[in-house]
Amino acid sequence: MHFQNMNNSNTLSLSDCAYQPCNLKRLAKASSARKWILFTAQTHLPELKELQTYSVDCEKIIQLKPSNKSNEMEVVIKAITSGNASAVVASGNIDAVAQKQLQQLGREHSCDVFFSTSNTQYLH
């Protein structure tokens, strides 16, 4: 896996209107753990203001770089099973059956798994 730490990146902010308050609350809870919140390369980050409003520890957010060897599902499996993540956010491009399987795998590894539905990028 390739990591790109987002805690010092104020020049690029990607928004995803699919982030509901309940999911942001879950991300805030996940950020209280001593682990990372990982976003796949295919997933857009919520607005910094949204994260701060819900007290998400932005210092624990990492956007994974695109993989040359693995598809998104394989990256999510590695992220969950690594034991380094309290939450993984993937795109909605993963089919519904696979999403349920990944969420079950996440429960087995104490890792919350989310799926984004927006592909719209907003540069700030």
N, CA and C atoms as an extended XYZ file, in Angstrom:
372
Properties=species:S:1:pos:R:3:atomname:S:1:resname:S:1:resid:I:1 pbc="F F F"
N         0.832       -1.176        0.000 N   MET     1
C         0.000        0.000        0.000 CA  MET     1
C         0.877        1.240        0.000 C   MET     1
N         0.402        2.259       -0.655 N   HIS     2
C         1.102        3.533       -0.682 CA  HIS     2
C         0.262        4.548        0.069 C   HIS     2
N         0.896        5.342        0.925 N   PHE     3
C         0.177        6.288        1.757 CA  PHE     3
C         0.530        7.715        1.397 C   PHE     3
N        -0.441        8.576        1.538 N   GLN     4
C        -0.221       10.005        1.386 CA  GLN     4
C        -0.907       10.662        2.571 C   GLN     4
N        -0.133       11.180        3.517 N   ASN     5
C        -0.691       11.798        4.705 CA  ASN     5
C        -1.353       13.110        4.322 C   ASN     5
N        -2.579       13.323        4.766 N   MET     6
C        -3.344       14.495        4.367 CA  MET     6
C        -3.346       15.590        5.424 C   MET     6
N        -2.690       15.410        6.570 N   ASN     7
C        -2.823       16.383        7.649 CA  ASN     7
C        -2.129       17.707        7.373 C   ASN     7
N        -1.244       17.794        6.415 N   ASN     8
C        -0.596       19.063        6.088 CA  ASN     8
C        -1.006       19.569        4.716 C   ASN     8
N        -2.069       19.039        4.173 N   SER     9
C        -2.475       19.395        2.815 CA  SER     9
C        -3.653       20.354        2.849 C   SER     9
N        -3.366       21.646        2.943 N   ASN    10
C        -4.429       22.646        2.969 CA  ASN    10
C        -4.743       23.191        1.587 C   ASN    10
N        -3.928       22.895        0.596 N   THR    11
C        -4.131       23.470       -0.724 CA  THR    11
C        -5.130       22.675       -1.550 C   THR    11
N        -5.350       21.430       -1.231 N   LEU    12
C        -6.261       20.599       -2.002 CA  LEU    12
C        -7.283       19.988       -1.062 C   LEU    12
N        -8.524       20.313       -1.285 N   SER    13
C        -9.594       19.760       -0.474 CA  SER    13
C       -10.632       19.187       -1.416 C   SER    13
N       -10.955       17.933       -1.247 N   LEU    14
C       -11.944       17.295       -2.092 CA  LEU    14
C       -13.209       17.077       -1.294 C   LEU    14
N       -14.324       17.391       -1.894 N   SER    15
C       -15.594       17.306       -1.187 CA  SER    15
C       -16.416       16.153       -1.708 C   SER    15
N       -17.168       15.546       -0.819 N   ASP    16
C       -18.067       14.468       -1.188 CA  ASP    16
C       -19.394       14.739       -0.507 C   ASP    16
N       -20.389       15.114       -1.274 N   CYS    17
C       -21.684       15.449       -0.692 CA  CYS    17
C       -22.372       14.228       -0.102 C   CYS    17
N       -21.840       13.048       -0.305 N   ALA    18
C       -22.449       11.828        0.215 CA  ALA    18
C       -22.151       11.612        1.694 C   ALA    18
N       -21.299       12.430        2.287 N   TYR    19
C       -20.972       12.248        3.692 CA  TYR    19
C       -22.097       12.796        4.550 C   TYR    19
N       -22.827       11.906        5.159 N   GLN    20
C       -23.950       12.256        6.011 CA  GLN    20
C       -23.445       12.496        7.429 C   GLN    20
N       -24.175       13.296        8.219 N   PRO    21
C       -23.761       13.535        9.613 CA  PRO    21
C       -23.513       12.249       10.407 C   PRO    21
N       -24.341       11.216       10.196 N   CYS    22
C       -24.142        9.968       10.948 CA  CYS    22
C       -22.798        9.327       10.596 C   CYS    22
N       -22.392        9.408        9.312 N   ASN    23
C       -21.095        8.850        8.924 CA  ASN    23
C       -19.947        9.697        9.446 C   ASN    23
N       -20.131       11.009        9.478 N   LEU    24
C       -19.087       11.879       10.018 CA  LEU    24
C       -18.937       11.642       11.529 C   LEU    24
N       -20.029       11.362       12.203 N   LYS    25
C       -19.957       11.023       13.634 CA  LYS    25
C       -19.205        9.714       13.828 C   LYS    25
N       -19.455        8.756       12.955 N   ARG    26
C       -18.742        7.471       13.031 CA  ARG    26
C       -17.256        7.661       12.741 C   ARG    26
N       -16.935        8.536       11.780 N   LEU    27
C       -15.527        8.834       11.492 CA  LEU    27
C       -14.866        9.510       12.688 C   LEU    27
N       -15.607       10.395       13.371 N   ALA    28
C       -15.064       11.062       14.561 CA  ALA    28
C       -14.754       10.032       15.639 C   ALA    28
N       -15.660        9.101       15.831 N   LYS    29
C       -15.433        8.047       16.828 CA  LYS    29
C       -14.217        7.205       16.428 C   LYS    29
N       -14.134        6.864       15.152 N   ALA    30
C       -13.001        6.062       14.665 CA  ALA    30
C       -11.685        6.819       14.841 C   ALA    30
N       -11.732        8.139       14.699 N   SER    31
C       -10.502        8.929       14.809 CA  SER    31
C       -10.009        9.039       16.246 C   SER    31
N       -10.838        8.652       17.200 N   SER    32
C       -10.400        8.685       18.598 CA  SER    32
C        -9.523        7.479       18.940 C   SER    32
N        -9.526        6.476       18.077 N   ALA    33
C        -8.664        5.304       18.279 CA  ALA    33
C        -7.232        5.652       17.896 C   ALA    33
N        -6.306        4.850       18.323 N   ARG    34
C        -4.892        5.093       18.006 CA  ARG    34
C        -4.508        4.413       16.689 C   ARG    34
N        -5.377        4.603       15.695 N   LYS    35
C        -5.173        4.028       14.369 CA  LYS    35
C        -5.535        5.075       13.325 C   LYS    35
N        -5.323        4.736       12.050 N   TRP    36
C        -5.571        5.636       10.935 CA  TRP    36
C        -6.985        5.499       10.396 C   TRP    36
N        -7.444        6.556        9.743 N   ILE    37
C        -8.637        6.497        8.905 CA  ILE    37
C        -8.113        6.558        7.483 C   ILE    37
N        -8.339        5.500        6.724 N   LEU    38
C        -7.781        5.386        5.381 CA  LEU    38
C        -8.863        5.592        4.324 C   LEU    38
N        -8.578        6.452        3.372 N   PHE    39
C        -9.447        6.673        2.219 CA  PHE    39
C        -8.740        6.080        1.010 C   PHE    39
N        -9.457        5.299        0.207 N   THR    40
C        -8.835        4.769       -1.001 CA  THR    40
C        -8.598        5.908       -1.992 C   THR    40
N        -7.740        5.657       -2.964 N   ALA    41
C        -7.421        6.669       -3.973 CA  ALA    41
C        -8.658        7.045       -4.783 C   ALA    41
N        -9.623        6.139       -4.886 N   GLN    42
C       -10.825        6.383       -5.681 CA  GLN    42
C       -11.899        7.146       -4.905 C   GLN    42
N       -11.615        7.492       -3.656 N   THR    43
C       -12.595        8.144       -2.794 CA  THR    43
C       -12.186        9.582       -2.524 C   THR    43
N       -13.154       10.448       -2.507 N   HIS    44
C       -12.903       11.861       -2.275 CA  HIS    44
C       -13.091       12.183       -0.803 C   HIS    44
N       -12.226       13.024       -0.302 N   LEU    45
C       -12.295       13.412        1.103 CA  LEU    45
C       -13.427       14.415        1.331 C   LEU    45
N       -14.036       14.360        2.512 N   PRO    46
C       -15.022       15.394        2.846 CA  PRO    46
C       -14.319       16.732        3.036 C   PRO    46
N       -15.097       17.795        3.069 N   GLU    47
C       -14.566       19.131        3.327 CA  GLU    47
C       -13.914       19.165        4.703 C   GLU    47
N       -12.831       19.910        4.828 N   LEU    48
C       -12.148       20.072        6.100 CA  LEU    48
C       -13.098       20.625        7.159 C   LEU    48
N       -13.944       21.592        6.767 N   LYS    49
C       -14.909       22.179        7.711 CA  LYS    49
C       -15.855       21.126        8.266 C   LYS    49
N       -16.321       20.222        7.383 N   GLU    50
C       -17.220       19.155        7.827 CA  GLU    50
C       -16.538       18.261        8.852 C   GLU    50
N       -15.304       17.883        8.554 N   LEU    51
C       -14.555       17.027        9.474 CA  LEU    51
C       -14.362       17.713       10.817 C   LEU    51
N       -14.017       18.981       10.782 N   GLN    52
C       -13.791       19.721       12.017 CA  GLN    52
C       -15.085       19.913       12.800 C   GLN    52
N       -16.189       20.139       12.112 N   THR    53
C       -17.487       20.311       12.768 CA  THR    53
C       -17.843       19.082       13.603 C   THR    53
N       -17.488       17.912       13.108 N   TYR    54
C       -17.817       16.672       13.813 CA  TYR    54
C       -16.649       16.154       14.656 C   TYR    54
N       -15.631       16.980       14.818 N   SER    55
C       -14.467       16.655       15.661 CA  SER    55
C       -13.713       15.420       15.190 C   SER    55
N       -13.604       15.265       13.874 N   VAL    56
C       -12.779       14.198       13.316 CA  VAL    56
C       -11.332       14.643       13.434 C   VAL    56
N       -10.475       13.793       13.980 N   ASP    57
C        -9.053       14.109       14.103 CA  ASP    57
C        -8.411       13.979       12.728 C   ASP    57
N        -8.255       15.112       12.042 N   CYS    58
C        -7.738       15.124       10.667 CA  CYS    58
C        -6.289       14.668       10.583 C   CYS    58
N        -5.590       14.674       11.682 N   GLU    59
C        -4.192       14.218       11.690 CA  GLU    59
C        -4.101       12.705       11.491 C   GLU    59
N        -5.232       12.020       11.620 N   LYS    60
C        -5.241       10.564       11.470 CA  LYS    60
C        -5.781       10.120       10.111 C   LYS    60
N        -6.054       11.063        9.243 N   ILE    61
C        -6.592       10.731        7.924 CA  ILE    61
C        -5.457       10.573        6.917 C   ILE    61
N        -5.516        9.484        6.195 N   ILE    62
C        -4.534        9.218        5.142 CA  ILE    62
C        -5.283        8.825        3.873 C   ILE    62
N        -4.937        9.479        2.777 N   GLN    63
C        -5.467        9.087        1.473 CA  GLN    63
C        -4.452        8.141        0.852 C   GLN    63
N        -4.880        6.948        0.533 N   LEU    64
C        -3.993        5.964       -0.089 CA  LEU    64
C        -3.715        6.368       -1.530 C   LEU    64
N        -2.512        6.184       -1.960 N   LYS    65
C        -2.169        6.453       -3.357 CA  LYS    65
C        -2.687        5.305       -4.219 C   LYS    65
N        -2.925        5.560       -5.502 N   PRO    66
C        -3.386        4.479       -6.384 CA  PRO    66
C        -2.359        3.343       -6.437 C   PRO    66
N        -2.870        2.132       -6.502 N   SER    67
C        -2.001        0.965       -6.589 CA  SER    67
C        -1.827        0.547       -8.041 C   SER    67
N        -0.609        0.199       -8.386 N   ASN    68
C        -0.337       -0.326       -9.725 CA  ASN    68
C        -0.593       -1.816       -9.811 C   ASN    68
N        -0.701       -2.483       -8.658 N   LYS    69
C        -0.796       -3.944       -8.617 CA  LYS    69
C        -2.155       -4.462       -8.158 C   LYS    69
N        -2.879       -3.677       -7.372 N   SER    70
C        -4.111       -4.165       -6.763 CA  SER    70
C        -5.305       -3.308       -7.162 C   SER    70
N        -6.462       -3.956       -7.269 N   ASN    71
C        -7.675       -3.182       -7.505 CA  ASN    71
C        -8.167       -2.629       -6.165 C   ASN    71
N        -9.192       -1.800       -6.209 N   GLU    72
C        -9.649       -1.131       -4.985 CA  GLU    72
C       -10.082       -2.126       -3.913 C   GLU    72
N       -10.769       -3.174       -4.299 N   MET    73
C       -11.216       -4.170       -3.317 CA  MET    73
C       -10.023       -4.798       -2.609 C   MET    73
N        -8.998       -5.153       -3.355 N   GLU    74
C        -7.800       -5.751       -2.750 CA  GLU    74
C        -7.112       -4.764       -1.801 C   GLU    74
N        -7.101       -3.504       -2.179 N   VAL    75
C        -6.503       -2.466       -1.324 CA  VAL    75
C        -7.293       -2.359       -0.015 C   VAL    75
N        -8.620       -2.393       -0.106 N   VAL    76
C        -9.456       -2.304        1.093 CA  VAL    76
C        -9.212       -3.504        1.997 C   VAL    76
N        -9.127       -4.688        1.434 N   ILE    77
C        -8.853       -5.893        2.229 CA  ILE    77
C        -7.519       -5.751        2.956 C   ILE    77
N        -6.487       -5.301        2.242 N   LYS    78
C        -5.173       -5.107        2.874 CA  LYS    78
C        -5.253       -4.062        3.976 C   LYS    78
N        -5.986       -2.985        3.716 N   ALA    79
C        -6.108       -1.911        4.711 CA  ALA    79
C        -6.803       -2.419        5.975 C   ALA    79
N        -7.855       -3.198        5.805 N   ILE    80
C        -8.589       -3.730        6.960 CA  ILE    80
C        -7.731       -4.716        7.732 C   ILE    80
N        -7.126       -5.645        7.029 N   THR    81
C        -6.397       -6.732        7.697 CA  THR    81
C        -5.033       -6.304        8.231 C   THR    81
N        -4.560       -5.133        7.837 N   SER    82
C        -3.258       -4.667        8.332 CA  SER    82
C        -3.295       -4.381        9.831 C   SER    82
N        -4.485       -4.075       10.345 N   GLY    83
C        -4.614       -3.746       11.756 CA  GLY    83
C        -4.246       -2.314       12.085 C   GLY    83
N        -3.937       -1.509       11.071 N   ASN    84
C        -3.515       -0.121       11.290 CA  ASN    84
C        -4.650        0.881       11.143 C   ASN    84
N        -5.843        0.429       10.758 N   ALA    85
C        -6.940        1.350       10.476 CA  ALA    85
C        -8.114        1.132       11.421 C   ALA    85
N        -8.662        2.238       11.900 N   SER    86
C        -9.903        2.159       12.666 CA  SER    86
C       -11.094        2.316       11.725 C   SER    86
N       -10.846        2.871       10.528 N   ALA    87
C       -11.881        3.008        9.505 CA  ALA    87
C       -11.234        3.044        8.126 C   ALA    87
N       -11.970        2.513        7.152 N   VAL    88
C       -11.555        2.560        5.750 CA  VAL    88
C       -12.745        3.090        4.960 C   VAL    88
N       -12.480        4.067        4.091 N   VAL    89
C       -13.525        4.631        3.242 CA  VAL    89
C       -13.156        4.293        1.802 C   VAL    89
N       -14.060        3.588        1.119 N   ALA    90
C       -13.844        3.178       -0.271 CA  ALA    90
C       -14.930        3.802       -1.142 C   ALA    90
N       -14.723        3.731       -2.435 N   SER    91
C       -15.722        4.283       -3.363 CA  SER    91
C       -16.919        3.352       -3.467 C   SER    91
N       -17.986        3.871       -4.039 N   GLY    92
C       -19.172        3.068       -4.271 CA  GLY    92
C       -19.063        2.201       -5.508 C   GLY    92
N       -17.877        2.148       -6.112 N   ASN    93
C       -17.672        1.326       -7.308 CA  ASN    93
C       -17.621       -0.163       -6.985 C   ASN    93
N       -17.522       -0.500       -5.724 N   ILE    94
C       -17.496       -1.900       -5.293 CA  ILE    94
C       -18.942       -2.370       -5.188 C   ILE    94
N       -19.245       -3.539       -5.774 N   ASP    95
C       -20.641       -3.993       -5.816 CA  ASP    95
C       -21.183       -4.293       -4.416 C   ASP    95
N       -22.496       -4.322       -4.300 N   ALA    96
C       -23.186       -4.433       -3.012 CA  ALA    96
C       -22.810       -5.701       -2.242 C   ALA    96
N       -22.657       -6.804       -2.925 N   VAL    97
C       -22.291       -8.055       -2.251 CA  VAL    97
C       -20.889       -7.943       -1.665 C   VAL    97
N       -19.964       -7.427       -2.442 N   ALA    98
C       -18.590       -7.246       -1.963 CA  ALA    98
C       -18.542       -6.236       -0.821 C   ALA    98
N       -19.382       -5.194       -0.879 N   GLN    99
C       -19.429       -4.220        0.208 CA  GLN    99
C       -19.817       -4.890        1.522 C   GLN    99
N       -20.816       -5.751        1.475 N   LYS   100
C       -21.241       -6.460        2.692 CA  LYS   100
C       -20.117       -7.351        3.216 C   LYS   100
N       -19.410       -8.009        2.310 N   GLN   101
C       -18.296       -8.860        2.716 CA  GLN   101
C       -17.184       -8.028        3.360 C   GLN   101
N       -16.897       -6.868        2.790 N   LEU   102
C       -15.855       -5.998        3.354 CA  LEU   102
C       -16.280       -5.445        4.714 C   LEU   102
N       -17.554       -5.121        4.856 N   GLN   103
C       -18.034       -4.640        6.156 CA  GLN   103
C       -17.934       -5.738        7.208 C   GLN   103
N       -18.232       -6.972        6.819 N   GLN   104
C       -18.090       -8.095        7.756 CA  GLN   104
C       -16.621       -8.288        8.124 C   GLN   104
N       -15.737       -8.232        7.158 N   LEU   105
C       -14.305       -8.342        7.421 CA  LEU   105
C       -13.866       -7.217        8.352 C   LEU   105
N       -14.386       -6.023        8.123 N   GLY   106
C       -14.086       -4.888        8.984 CA  GLY   106
C       -14.508       -5.149       10.424 C   GLY   106
N       -15.707       -5.684       10.615 N   ARG   107
C       -16.177       -6.002       11.983 CA  ARG   107
C       -15.244       -7.002       12.661 C   ARG   107
N       -14.769       -7.972       11.891 N   GLU   108
C       -13.861       -8.993       12.437 CA  GLU   108
C       -12.521       -8.398       12.861 C   GLU   108
N       -12.157       -7.264       12.275 N   HIS   109
C       -10.870       -6.620       12.557 CA  HIS   109
C       -11.034       -5.278       13.274 C   HIS   109
N       -12.214       -5.040       13.844 N   SER   110
C       -12.503       -3.784       14.558 CA  SER   110
C       -12.182       -2.560       13.699 C   SER   110
N       -12.648       -2.598       12.468 N   CYS   111
C       -12.400       -1.523       11.508 CA  CYS   111
C       -13.719       -1.171       10.834 C   CYS   111
N       -14.156        0.067       10.990 N   ASP   112
C       -15.392        0.522       10.364 CA  ASP   112
C       -15.140        0.696        8.871 C   ASP   112
N       -16.063        0.249        8.026 N   VAL   113
C       -15.896        0.338        6.576 CA  VAL   113
C       -17.056        1.153        6.007 C   VAL   113
N       -16.712        2.192        5.232 N   PHE   114
C       -17.684        3.080        4.613 CA  PHE   114
C       -17.528        3.023        3.104 C   PHE   114
N       -18.608        3.375        2.408 N   PHE   115
C       -18.558        3.456        0.948 CA  PHE   115
C       -19.141        4.785        0.513 C   PHE   115
N       -18.390        5.508       -0.287 N   SER   116
C       -18.787        6.803       -0.805 CA  SER   116
C       -19.557        6.598       -2.106 C   SER   116
N       -20.465        7.516       -2.396 N   THR   117
C       -21.237        7.381       -3.621 CA  THR   117
C       -20.985        8.505       -4.615 C   THR   117
N       -20.236        9.511       -4.225 N   SER   118
C       -20.013       10.660       -5.114 CA  SER   118
C       -18.667       10.550       -5.809 C   SER   118
N       -18.643       10.945       -7.060 N   ASN   119
C       -17.385       10.994       -7.806 CA  ASN   119
C       -17.048       12.416       -8.217 C   ASN   119
N       -17.767       13.388       -7.650 N   THR   120
C       -17.547       14.783       -7.999 CA  THR   120
C       -16.382       15.354       -7.199 C   THR   120
N       -15.461       16.019       -7.874 N   GLN   121
C       -14.331       16.636       -7.201 CA  GLN   121
C       -14.505       18.149       -7.188 C   GLN   121
N       -14.185       18.745       -6.060 N   TYR   122
C       -14.182       20.194       -5.931 CA  TYR   122
C       -12.810       20.617       -5.432 C   TYR   122
N       -12.131       21.439       -6.177 N   LEU   123
C       -10.826       21.899       -5.763 CA  LEU   123
C       -10.980       23.232       -5.053 C   LEU   123
N       -10.279       23.391       -3.927 N   HIS   124
C       -10.340       24.645       -3.150 CA  HIS   124
C        -8.935       25.174       -2.960 C   HIS   124
